[in-house]
Coordinates of C-alpha atoms and ligand atoms in Angstrom, one line a residue:
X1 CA -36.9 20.4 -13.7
X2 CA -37.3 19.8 -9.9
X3 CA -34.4 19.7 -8.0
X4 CA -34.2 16.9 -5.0
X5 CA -32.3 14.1 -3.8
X6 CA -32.2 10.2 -2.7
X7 CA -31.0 8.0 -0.7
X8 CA -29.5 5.2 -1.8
X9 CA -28.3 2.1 0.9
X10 CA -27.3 -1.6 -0.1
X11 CA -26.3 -4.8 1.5
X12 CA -27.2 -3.9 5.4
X13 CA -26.6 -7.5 6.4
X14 CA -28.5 -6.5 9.8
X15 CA -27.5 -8.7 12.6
X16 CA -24.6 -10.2 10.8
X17 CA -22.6 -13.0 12.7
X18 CA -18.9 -11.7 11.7
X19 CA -17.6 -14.3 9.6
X20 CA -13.7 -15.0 9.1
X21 CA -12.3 -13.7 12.0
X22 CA -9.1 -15.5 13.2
X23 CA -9.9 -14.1 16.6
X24 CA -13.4 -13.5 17.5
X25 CA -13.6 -14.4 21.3
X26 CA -16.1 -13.2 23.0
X27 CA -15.2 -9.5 24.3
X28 CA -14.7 -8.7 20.6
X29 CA -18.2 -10.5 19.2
X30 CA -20.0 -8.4 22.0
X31 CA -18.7 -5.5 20.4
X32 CA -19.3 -6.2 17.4
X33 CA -22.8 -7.4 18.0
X34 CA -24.5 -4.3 17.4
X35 CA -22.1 -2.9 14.6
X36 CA -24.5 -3.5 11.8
X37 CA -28.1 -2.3 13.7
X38 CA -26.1 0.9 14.7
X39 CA -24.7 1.7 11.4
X40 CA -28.4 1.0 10.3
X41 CA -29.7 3.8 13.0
X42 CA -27.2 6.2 11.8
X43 CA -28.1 5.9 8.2
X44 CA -31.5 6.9 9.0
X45 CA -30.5 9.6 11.1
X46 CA -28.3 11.1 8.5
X47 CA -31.3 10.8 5.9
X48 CA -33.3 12.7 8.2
X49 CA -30.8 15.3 9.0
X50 CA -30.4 15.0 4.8
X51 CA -34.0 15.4 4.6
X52 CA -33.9 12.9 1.5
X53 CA -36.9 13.0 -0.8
X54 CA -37.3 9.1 -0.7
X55 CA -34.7 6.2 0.1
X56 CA -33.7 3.1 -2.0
X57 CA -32.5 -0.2 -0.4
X58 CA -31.0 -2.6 -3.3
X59 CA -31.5 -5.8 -1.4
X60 CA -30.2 -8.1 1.4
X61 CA -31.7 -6.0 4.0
X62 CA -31.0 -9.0 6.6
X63 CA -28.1 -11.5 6.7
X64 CA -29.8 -14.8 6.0
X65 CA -33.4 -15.6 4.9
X66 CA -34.5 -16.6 8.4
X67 CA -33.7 -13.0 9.9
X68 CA -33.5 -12.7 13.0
X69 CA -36.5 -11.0 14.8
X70 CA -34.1 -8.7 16.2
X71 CA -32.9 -7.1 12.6
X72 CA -36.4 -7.3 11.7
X73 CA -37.5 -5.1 14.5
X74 CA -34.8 -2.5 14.4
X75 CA -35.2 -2.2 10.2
X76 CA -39.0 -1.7 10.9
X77 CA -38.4 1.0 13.4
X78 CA -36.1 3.1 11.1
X79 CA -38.5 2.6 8.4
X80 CA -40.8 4.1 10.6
X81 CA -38.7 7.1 11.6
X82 CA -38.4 7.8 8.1
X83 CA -41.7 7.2 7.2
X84 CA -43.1 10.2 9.8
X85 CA -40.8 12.3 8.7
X86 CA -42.9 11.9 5.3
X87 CA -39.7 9.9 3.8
X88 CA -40.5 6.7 1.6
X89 CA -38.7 4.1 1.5
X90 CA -38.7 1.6 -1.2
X91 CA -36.5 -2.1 -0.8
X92 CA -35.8 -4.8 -3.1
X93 CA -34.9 -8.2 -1.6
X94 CA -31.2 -10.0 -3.0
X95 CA -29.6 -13.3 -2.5
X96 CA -29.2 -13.2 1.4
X97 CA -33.1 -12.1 2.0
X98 CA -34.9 -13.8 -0.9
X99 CA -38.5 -12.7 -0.7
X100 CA -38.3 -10.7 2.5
X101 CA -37.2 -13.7 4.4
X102 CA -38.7 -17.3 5.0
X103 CA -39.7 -15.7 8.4
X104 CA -41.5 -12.5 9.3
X105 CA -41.8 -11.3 12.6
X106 CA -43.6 -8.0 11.0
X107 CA -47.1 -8.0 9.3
X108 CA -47.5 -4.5 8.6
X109 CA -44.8 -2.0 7.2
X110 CA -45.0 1.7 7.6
X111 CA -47.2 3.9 5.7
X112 CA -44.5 4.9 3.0
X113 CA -43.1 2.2 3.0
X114 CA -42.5 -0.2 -0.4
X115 CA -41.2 -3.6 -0.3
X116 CA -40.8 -5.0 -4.1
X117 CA -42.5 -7.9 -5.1
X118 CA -40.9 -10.7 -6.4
X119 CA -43.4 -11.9 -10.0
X120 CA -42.6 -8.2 -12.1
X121 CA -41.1 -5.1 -12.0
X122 CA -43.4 -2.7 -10.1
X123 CA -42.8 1.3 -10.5
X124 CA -43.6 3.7 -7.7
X125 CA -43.8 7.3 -8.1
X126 CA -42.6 9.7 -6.0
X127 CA -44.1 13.1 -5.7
X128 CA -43.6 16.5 -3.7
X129 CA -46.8 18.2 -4.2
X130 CA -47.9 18.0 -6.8
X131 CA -44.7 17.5 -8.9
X132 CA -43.5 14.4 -9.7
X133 CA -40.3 14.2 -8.6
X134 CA -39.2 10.6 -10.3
X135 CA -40.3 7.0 -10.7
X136 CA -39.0 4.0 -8.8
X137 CA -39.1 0.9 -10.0
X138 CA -38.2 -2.6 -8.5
X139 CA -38.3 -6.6 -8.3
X140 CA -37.2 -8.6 -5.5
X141 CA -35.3 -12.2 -5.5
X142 CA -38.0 -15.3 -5.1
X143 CA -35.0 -17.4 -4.1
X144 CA -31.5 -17.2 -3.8
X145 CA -30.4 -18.5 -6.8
X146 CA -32.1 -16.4 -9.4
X147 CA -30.3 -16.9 -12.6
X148 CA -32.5 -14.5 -15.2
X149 CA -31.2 -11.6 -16.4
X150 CA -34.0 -9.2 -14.2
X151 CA -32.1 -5.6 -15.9
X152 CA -33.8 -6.7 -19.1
X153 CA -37.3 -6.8 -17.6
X154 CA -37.1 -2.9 -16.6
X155 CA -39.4 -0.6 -19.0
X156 CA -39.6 2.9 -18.4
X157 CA -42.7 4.3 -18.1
X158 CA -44.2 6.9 -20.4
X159 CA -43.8 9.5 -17.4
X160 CA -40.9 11.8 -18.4
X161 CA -39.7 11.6 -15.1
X162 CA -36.5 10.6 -14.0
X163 CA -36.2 7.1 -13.9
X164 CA -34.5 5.0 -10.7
X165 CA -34.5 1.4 -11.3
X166 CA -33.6 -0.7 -7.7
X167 CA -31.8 -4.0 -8.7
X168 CA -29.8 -6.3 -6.5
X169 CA -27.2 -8.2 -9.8
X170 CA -23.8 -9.0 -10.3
X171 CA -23.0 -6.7 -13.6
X172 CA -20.3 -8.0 -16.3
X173 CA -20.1 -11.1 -13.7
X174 CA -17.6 -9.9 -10.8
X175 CA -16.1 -13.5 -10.5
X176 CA -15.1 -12.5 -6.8
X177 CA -19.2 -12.2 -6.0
X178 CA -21.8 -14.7 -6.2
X179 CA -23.0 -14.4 -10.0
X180 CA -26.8 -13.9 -9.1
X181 CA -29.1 -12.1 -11.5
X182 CA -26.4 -11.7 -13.9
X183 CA -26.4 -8.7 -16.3
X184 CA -24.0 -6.7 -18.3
X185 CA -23.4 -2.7 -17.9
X186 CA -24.9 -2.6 -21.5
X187 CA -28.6 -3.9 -20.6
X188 CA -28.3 -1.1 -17.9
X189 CA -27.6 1.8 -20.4
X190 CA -30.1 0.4 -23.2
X191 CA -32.3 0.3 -20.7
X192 CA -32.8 5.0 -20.4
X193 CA -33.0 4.9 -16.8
X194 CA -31.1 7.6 -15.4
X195 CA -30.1 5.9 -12.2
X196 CA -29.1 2.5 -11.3
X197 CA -29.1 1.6 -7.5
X198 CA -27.8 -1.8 -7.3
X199 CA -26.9 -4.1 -4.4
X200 CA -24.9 -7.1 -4.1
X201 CA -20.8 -5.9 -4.4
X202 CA -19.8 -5.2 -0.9
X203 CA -17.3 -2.4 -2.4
X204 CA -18.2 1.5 -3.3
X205 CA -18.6 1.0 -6.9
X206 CA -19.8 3.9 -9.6
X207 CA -19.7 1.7 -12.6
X208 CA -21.0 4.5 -14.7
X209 CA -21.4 8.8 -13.6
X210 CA -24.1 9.7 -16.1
X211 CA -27.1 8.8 -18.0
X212 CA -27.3 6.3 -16.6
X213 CA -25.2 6.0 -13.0
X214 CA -24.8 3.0 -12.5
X215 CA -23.4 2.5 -8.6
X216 CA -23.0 -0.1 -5.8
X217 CA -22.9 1.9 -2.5
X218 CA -21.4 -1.3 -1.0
X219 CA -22.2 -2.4 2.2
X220 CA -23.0 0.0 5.6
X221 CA -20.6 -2.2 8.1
X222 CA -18.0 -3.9 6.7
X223 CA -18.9 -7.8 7.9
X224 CA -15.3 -9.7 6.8
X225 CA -11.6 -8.5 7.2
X226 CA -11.5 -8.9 3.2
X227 CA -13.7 -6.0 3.3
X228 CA -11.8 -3.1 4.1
X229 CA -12.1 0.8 3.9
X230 CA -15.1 3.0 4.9
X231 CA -18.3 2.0 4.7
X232 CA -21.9 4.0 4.1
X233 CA -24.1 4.9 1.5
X234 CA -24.8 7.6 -1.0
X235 CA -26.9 10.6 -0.9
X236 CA -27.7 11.3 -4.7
X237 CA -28.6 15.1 -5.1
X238 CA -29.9 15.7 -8.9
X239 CA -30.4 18.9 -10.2
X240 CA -31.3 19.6 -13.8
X241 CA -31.0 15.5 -14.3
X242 CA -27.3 15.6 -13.6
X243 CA -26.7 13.8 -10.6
X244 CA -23.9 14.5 -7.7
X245 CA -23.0 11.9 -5.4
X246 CA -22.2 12.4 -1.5
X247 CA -20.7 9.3 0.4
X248 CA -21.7 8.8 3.9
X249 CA -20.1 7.0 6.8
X250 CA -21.8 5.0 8.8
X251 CA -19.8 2.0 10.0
X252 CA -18.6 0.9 13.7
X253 CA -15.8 -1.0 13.5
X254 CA -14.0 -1.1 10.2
X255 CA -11.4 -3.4 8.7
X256 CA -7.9 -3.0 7.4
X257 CA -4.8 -4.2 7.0
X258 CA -1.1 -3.3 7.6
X259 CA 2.4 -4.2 6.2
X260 CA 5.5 -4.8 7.6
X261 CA 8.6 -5.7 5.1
X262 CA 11.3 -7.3 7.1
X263 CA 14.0 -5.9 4.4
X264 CA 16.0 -3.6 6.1
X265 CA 14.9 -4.4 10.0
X266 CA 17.2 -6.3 12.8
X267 CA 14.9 -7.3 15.5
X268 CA 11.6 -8.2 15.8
X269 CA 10.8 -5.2 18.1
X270 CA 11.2 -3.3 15.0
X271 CA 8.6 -5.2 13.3
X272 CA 6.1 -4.6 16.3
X273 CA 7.2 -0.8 16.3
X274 CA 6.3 -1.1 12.7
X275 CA 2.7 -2.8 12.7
X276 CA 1.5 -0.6 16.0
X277 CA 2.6 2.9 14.3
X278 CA 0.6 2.2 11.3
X279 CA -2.3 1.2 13.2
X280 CA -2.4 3.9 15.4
X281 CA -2.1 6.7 12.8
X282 CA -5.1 5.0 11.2
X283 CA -6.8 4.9 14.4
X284 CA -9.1 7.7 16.0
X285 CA -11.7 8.1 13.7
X286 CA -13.3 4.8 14.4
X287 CA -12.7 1.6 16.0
X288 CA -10.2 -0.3 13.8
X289 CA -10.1 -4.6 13.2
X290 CA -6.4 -4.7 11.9
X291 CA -4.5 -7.6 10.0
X292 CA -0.7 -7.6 10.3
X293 CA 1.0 -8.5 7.3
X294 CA 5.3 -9.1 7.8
X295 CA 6.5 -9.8 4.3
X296 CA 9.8 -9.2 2.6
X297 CA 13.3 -10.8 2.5
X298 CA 15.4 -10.3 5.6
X299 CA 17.6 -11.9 8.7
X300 CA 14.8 -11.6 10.9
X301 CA 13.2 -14.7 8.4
X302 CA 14.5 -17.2 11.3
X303 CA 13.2 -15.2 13.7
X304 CA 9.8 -15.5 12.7
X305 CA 9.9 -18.7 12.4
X306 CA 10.6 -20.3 15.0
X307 CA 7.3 -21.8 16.3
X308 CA 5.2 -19.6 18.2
X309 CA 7.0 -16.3 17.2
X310 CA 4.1 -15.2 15.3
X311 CA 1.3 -15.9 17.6
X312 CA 3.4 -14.2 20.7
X313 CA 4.1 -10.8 18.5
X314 CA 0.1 -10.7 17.7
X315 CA -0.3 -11.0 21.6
X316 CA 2.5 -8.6 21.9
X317 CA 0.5 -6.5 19.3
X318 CA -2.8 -6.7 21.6
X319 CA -0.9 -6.0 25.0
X320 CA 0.0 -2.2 23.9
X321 CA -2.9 -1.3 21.8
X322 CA -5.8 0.5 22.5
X323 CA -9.2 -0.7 23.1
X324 CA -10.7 0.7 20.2
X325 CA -7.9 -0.8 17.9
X326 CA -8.3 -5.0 17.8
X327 CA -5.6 -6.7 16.4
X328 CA -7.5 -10.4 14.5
X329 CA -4.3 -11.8 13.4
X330 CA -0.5 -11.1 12.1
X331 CA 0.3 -13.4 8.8
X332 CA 4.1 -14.0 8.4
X333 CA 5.2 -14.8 4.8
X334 CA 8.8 -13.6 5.2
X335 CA 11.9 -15.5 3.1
X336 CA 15.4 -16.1 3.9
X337 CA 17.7 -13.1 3.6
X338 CA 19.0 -13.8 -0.6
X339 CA 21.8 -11.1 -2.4
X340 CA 20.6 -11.7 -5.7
X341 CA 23.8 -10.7 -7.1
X342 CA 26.0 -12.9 -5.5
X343 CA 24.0 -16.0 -6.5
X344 CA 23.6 -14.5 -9.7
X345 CA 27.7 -14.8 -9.6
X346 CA 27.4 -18.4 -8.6
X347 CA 27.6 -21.9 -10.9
X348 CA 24.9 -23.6 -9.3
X349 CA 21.2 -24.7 -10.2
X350 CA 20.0 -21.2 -9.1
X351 CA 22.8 -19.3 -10.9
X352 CA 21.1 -20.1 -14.0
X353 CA 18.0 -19.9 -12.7
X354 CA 18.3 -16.2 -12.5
X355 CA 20.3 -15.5 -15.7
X356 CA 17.6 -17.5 -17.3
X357 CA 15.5 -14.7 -15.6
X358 CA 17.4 -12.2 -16.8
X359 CA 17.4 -13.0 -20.0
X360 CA 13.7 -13.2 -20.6
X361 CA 11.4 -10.3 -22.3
X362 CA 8.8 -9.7 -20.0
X363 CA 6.2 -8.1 -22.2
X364 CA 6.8 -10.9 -24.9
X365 CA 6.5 -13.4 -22.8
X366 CA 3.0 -11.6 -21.4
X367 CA 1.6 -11.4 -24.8
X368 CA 2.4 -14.9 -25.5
X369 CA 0.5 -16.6 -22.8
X370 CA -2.8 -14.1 -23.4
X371 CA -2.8 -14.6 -26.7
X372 CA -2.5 -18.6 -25.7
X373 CA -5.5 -18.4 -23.5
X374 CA -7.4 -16.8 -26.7
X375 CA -6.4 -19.3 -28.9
X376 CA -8.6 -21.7 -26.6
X377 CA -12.3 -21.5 -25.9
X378 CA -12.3 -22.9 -22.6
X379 CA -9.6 -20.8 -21.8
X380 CA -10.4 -17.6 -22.9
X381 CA -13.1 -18.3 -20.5
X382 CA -10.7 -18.2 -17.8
X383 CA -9.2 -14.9 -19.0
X384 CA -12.8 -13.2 -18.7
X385 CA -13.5 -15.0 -15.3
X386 CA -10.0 -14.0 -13.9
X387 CA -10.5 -10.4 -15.3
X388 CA -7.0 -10.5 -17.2
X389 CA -6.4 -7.7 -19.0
X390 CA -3.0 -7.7 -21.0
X391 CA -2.5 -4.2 -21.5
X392 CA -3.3 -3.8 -17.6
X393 CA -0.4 -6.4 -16.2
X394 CA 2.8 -5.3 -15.2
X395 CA 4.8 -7.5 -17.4
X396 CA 8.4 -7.0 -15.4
X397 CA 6.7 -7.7 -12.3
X398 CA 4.9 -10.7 -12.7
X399 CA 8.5 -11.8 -14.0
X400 CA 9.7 -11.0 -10.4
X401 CA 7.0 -12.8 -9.1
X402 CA 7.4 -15.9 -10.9
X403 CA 11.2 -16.0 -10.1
X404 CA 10.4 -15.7 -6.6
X405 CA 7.9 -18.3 -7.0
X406 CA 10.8 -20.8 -8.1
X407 CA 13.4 -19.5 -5.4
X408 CA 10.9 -20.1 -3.0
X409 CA 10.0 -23.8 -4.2
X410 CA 13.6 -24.6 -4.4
X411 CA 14.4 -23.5 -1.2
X412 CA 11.3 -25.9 -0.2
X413 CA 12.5 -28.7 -2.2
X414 CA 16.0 -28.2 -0.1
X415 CA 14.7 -27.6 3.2
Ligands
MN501 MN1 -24.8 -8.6 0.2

C-alpha cells in the first residue's frame, strides 16, 4: 500500500463578522477583519510546504450564504495555489454556505478543484501516477436546514482504495450545535470508510482513531469568545491504512479566558495583578482576546460591587496590557465573605439549611433523580439532550453547588 497524506480543513467561516464580543469597537474589528482570510492563506501555505496529496474542506467555506465577494476571491486564489502545485482540492458545502452560496462572484474554479454537488454523493479518485492513492467522496447542503440522515447515503465503491467520505453533520446530536444532517457515530462505522472528515463542531474532535476516524478539525480562526484554544486543521499522514494525525495552527487572534477567585485576596489591585499575570504568561505566541472571570467568596465582594467597579478594573485591565493582548470584558460573580462553620453553629433558617446539607448522600440522591428522568419518556429525552451521564457527575459537588444555589437565593430574598 501507497503511503501519502491529506489535508483535512473545516468551518473557515471566511470573512466572519466577529459575533459576541462585549467590546468590539472599531480598532479591535479592524484587527480582526482579516483574521479568518489570513488563517485561510496560512493553511494553504502550510499544505504546500506539507506537500499534501489532496485537501478536504467539510463545509461552510464562507460565513453566510450570500458570501461576500471578498471571501470568495481570496478562497479561489488559494484554491488556485494549490491547484498549480498539482494539489486537489475537494469541498462540501454545510449549513452556513448551502449550495456554494445564493451568490457567486466566481464562474470557474481551478483545474483540481471539486466542489460537491448537492442531488447524491459523488466519489473522486485521487491518483499519483498511476496509483490510486484513495477515493473521495462527497454531498453538499441544498439548504440550510437539511434534516436527512446524508452518512447513510455513502456507498463505497468497489475500488479497494482507501475510502475518505467529506460530510458536514452533527453526529449523536451535539445539543450545543445546530442539529443539521443528523447522524449517529454508528452509520459512520457501518458505513467501511476508513476516514471521516466532517465539518460543523467548531471544537478539535477525533470521535473515533481507526477504521474508521472519525474527526472534526474544528474551525481555522476561532469566531466567538465561547470558542477558545488553538485553532487549525489536520494533516492526516496514512501509511499501511493506519492513519496519524498532525494538528496545525493557523489562527490570528485566539480566545480564552481567565479566573480570578476573590478567596484569599484584600484589595482589588490584587485581583488586577491576578487577571494580567495570567494573560501575559498566555500571551506571545499569538494575539490573545481574553475574558476576566472574578469568582469566589471573599471581602473584596463589596468592592466589586459597587457600581462601576467592574467596568473601571476591565479599563484598568486595557490601560497596562499589551497590544497584542485585548481584554473583551471582566464578568464579576463574587459572594459575600460566609464561614460556613459558624453559621453551621447558628439556630437560624440557614443553620439548618446547611445541616440539612450535611446530612444528605450525594450519590444517592444523584441516582435518584437520573433514574427519575428515566422513568419518563419526555424526560429521558432531556437526559440525552443535556448529555447526563450518571456515572460521569460528581455527585458531592453538585451538592455544593446546589447549597450555594440556596445561600445565594436567600441572601437575594434578604437583600
Ligand atoms: Mn461552521
Amino acid at each position: 500500500m501507497i503511503s501519502f497524506s491529506f489535508a483535512h480543513l473545516a468551518d473557515l467561516h471566511l470573512d466572519t463578522p466577529f459575533s459576541g464580543l462585549a467590546s468590539l469597537n472599531e480598532v479591535l474589528a479592524a484587527r480582526l477583519k482579516d483574521a479568518s482570510l489570513a488563517a485561510w492563506d496560512r493553511a494553504v501555505q502550510a499544505c504546500l510546504d506539507h506537500a499534501v496529496d489532496f485537501v478536504v474542506i467539510s463545509g461552510d467555506v464562507y460565513d453566510s450564504d450570500t458570501a461576500s465577494v471578498r471571501a470568495q476571491l481570496r478562497f479561489r486564489r488559494g484554491l488556485e495555489r494549490l491547484s498549480d502545485a498539482g494539489i486537489p482540492a475537494l469541498i462540501v458545502h454545510g449549513n452556513h454556505d448551502p449550495n456554494g452560496g445564493r451568490y457567486s462572484a466566481i464562474d470557474r474554479w481551478p483545474a483540481l478543484v471539486t466542489i460537491f454537488g448537492t442531488r447524491e454523493v459523488e466519489h473522486v479518485e485521487i491518483r499519483r501516477g498511476d496509483d490510486l492513492l484513495a477515493v473521495v467522496s462527497g454531498i453538499s447542503f441544498p439548504e440550510r436546514h437539511v434534516q436527512d440522515n446524508l452518512a447513510r447515503r455513502y456507498h463505497r465503491t468497489a475500488h479497494p482504495a482507501y475510502h475518505v467520505g467529506v460530510l458536514h453533520t452533527n453526529v449523536d446530536g451535539d445539543a450545543a450545535h445546530g442539529v443539521y444532517a443528523p447522524c449517529s457515530l454508528q452509520d459512520l462505522v457501518d458505513s467501511r470508510y476508513d476516514y471521516w472528515a466532517l465539518g460543523h463542531i467548531h471544537a478539535r474532535r477525533v470521535l473515533r482513531t481507526h477504521a474508521p476516524a472519525v474527526v472534526y478539525p474544528g474551525n481555522i480562526q476561532a469566531r466567538h469568545p465561547n470558542e477558545t484554544g488553538p485553532k487549525g486543521f489536520a494533516v492526516v499522514q496514512v501509511q499501511e491504512g493506519v492513519e496519524q494525525l498532525h494538528w496545525i495552527d493557523t489562527d490570528t487572534w485566539r480566545f480564552t479566558t481567565v479566573t480570578c477567585d476573590v478567596a484569599d485576596l484584600s484589595a482589588l489591585a490584587e485581583v488586577e495583578e491576578a487577571l494580567a499575570a495570567q494573560a501575559a504568561a498566555l500571551g506571545g505566541d499569538r494575539p490573545l482576546i481574553l475574558r476576566g472571570r472574578v469568582t469566589g467568596r471573599g471581602a473584596l465582594h463589596q468592592d466589586l460591587q459597587r457600581p462601576g467597579a467592574a467596568a473601571s478594573l476591565l479599563e484598568a485591565l486595557r490601560d497596562a496590557a499589551s497590544p497584542d493582548l485585548w481584554w473583551d470584558d471582566v464578568q464579576v460573580s463574587t459572594r459575600p465573605a460566609f464561614d460556613r462553620q459558624t453559621r453551621l453553629e447558628g439556630e437560624d433558617f440557614i443553620a439548618d439549611l446547611l445541616r440539612q446539607a450535611d446530612r444528605l448522600d450525594a450519590h444517592a440522591l444523584v441516582q435518584n433523580l437520573t433514574t427519575e428522568l428515566r422513568r419518563h419518556s419526555q424526560l429521558s429525552s432531556v437526559e440525552a439532550l443535556l448529555g447526563l451521564d450518571a456515572a460521569m457527575l460528581d455527585a458531592p459537588d453538585l451538592l455544593r453547588e446546589a447549597e450555594d444555589l440556596a445561600l445565594a437565593l436567600l441572601e437575594g430574598a434578604s437583600a
